[in-house]
Amino acid sequence: MKTENFKNSIKFRAAVYIIVPLMVLGLVLMALDHRKNTMTKNTLDQYMDYLKEMIFMSTYDSLKKGNMTLFSEVLAEIGEYDLVKEFSLISPDGRVKYSSNPANVDKTEDIANVSKDKETVVEEDGVTNYYYPVVTAEYCQRCHRDWEEGSVNSFYKASLDSSAKTAITRASALSNLLLIIAGVALIILIVVVMQKMVFKKLEKANEVLDDLCSGEGDLTTQLETDSDEIGVLKGKINMFIAHLRTMIADLKDHIADVDGEIGS
């Protein structure tokens, strides 16, 4: 019964007509923001893929010809590209043989989880590392006779700056969080304002009417009135109470007159 009464109450309808649309609007805004950020991230991913492929192709010819002097020069040039943190050639044991950052040459990297069959992508601290296996071809054996054709003789490593993607992800999360906080704060504000300006006034008027209906109402009661619609309603209740008070006073006077006539 209480549940049914609540469903028919103005509070429930206010929640349905005001709060629910606000929540739906918030979800739509979050979805639009997510779509925008996803499109931006996809654009960055496409650019990074293009940059990676361009790096690999620009070094392929010099590596194929075994011209390591030219290969080193290309490495140095690649190191100056925007978003390129490092480009290097790593041996299967993890030793850096060539790098756009000379300080990293002869250092050892952990490539235990790097696949020898396909490209491996590793994300870390705003940097995306692309590892690509270099397979021994027939022309490689002209200089490296001990290499077996089809085996992996080294790995390309292209380290690209992905901090923009990380920043977008964080900004999206922060934007959604702020939107949720703002939405909750707005809903709380609406509830508080409606409770104070609408529900509380209606509850007071309802209490007075309940007392009158029960026969125990105080006919000297006067509700505080305002200039809004609820104030007008309360004013009419005051008029009704005043009318009842006048009727009862007239009734008492009439009864007293009747008693006086009977007594005489």
Phi, psi and omega in degrees: 000314178298320179297319179295319179296320180294321180297330180270359184279161179291333178296316180294318180293324177297320179295320182290317187275338184244305187289316181299313176300324177297319178295318179297317178300318178299317179295321178296316179297320178295320180295318179295320179294319178296319180296317180298314181293324178296317179296320179295317179296320179297321177297317178296319178299317180296320179294318180294322177296318178297316180297318179298311180297321180296321178296313181298316182291325182291337180260347186298315185296315181293324179290322179297322181277354180073018179272086186285338175294312177296321179300317179295322179294320178295320177302313181299320179293318180298324180298343179269353181294150173296142178074354179270115177277317181195147170228128185214166176243122187243136178284162182302338179272003177096359181280132179282113182272320178222146180204148175290344174251098185306334182294340183267353180297137180075000172282161182248134178246152177274107181242029182297329182264008180275128182286143176267358184254335184207175180294140178242133180245127180235123179262133177199126172047052177074013179232135175253120181258125177253122177250129181230122181290136177259114184268137181292124177252176183299321181291338178293328185286352176295324179256332183241081185290340181276352178281140179268130181300132181094349179275160178274118182262345179188178178229135166284142172227118176246116179257113184246144181288115179247021181298330179297318178296318179297319180296321179295317179299315179294318180297321179295316179296318179294318179298316179295320180296314179296322179295319178295315180298315180296320179295315179297317180298319180294318178296316178299317179298316179298316180298315181296314181296315180293325178296320183281319187267340184237296188298317183297319179294318179295321179296320179296315178296322179295321178298316179297316179294324177298318179297319180294320180293329181281350180085003181246018184287150177268111184284359175266358181292138177229123178281142175290135183247151175236183182270358181274182183298321180292325177297321177297318178299316180294325177296320178292326175295320177299320179296320179296317179296318179297321178296317177298319181298318179294317180297317182291322177297317178296322179296318178297318179297320180294319178296320180296320179295319180295317179299320181295320179293320180292322182291330180274000000 
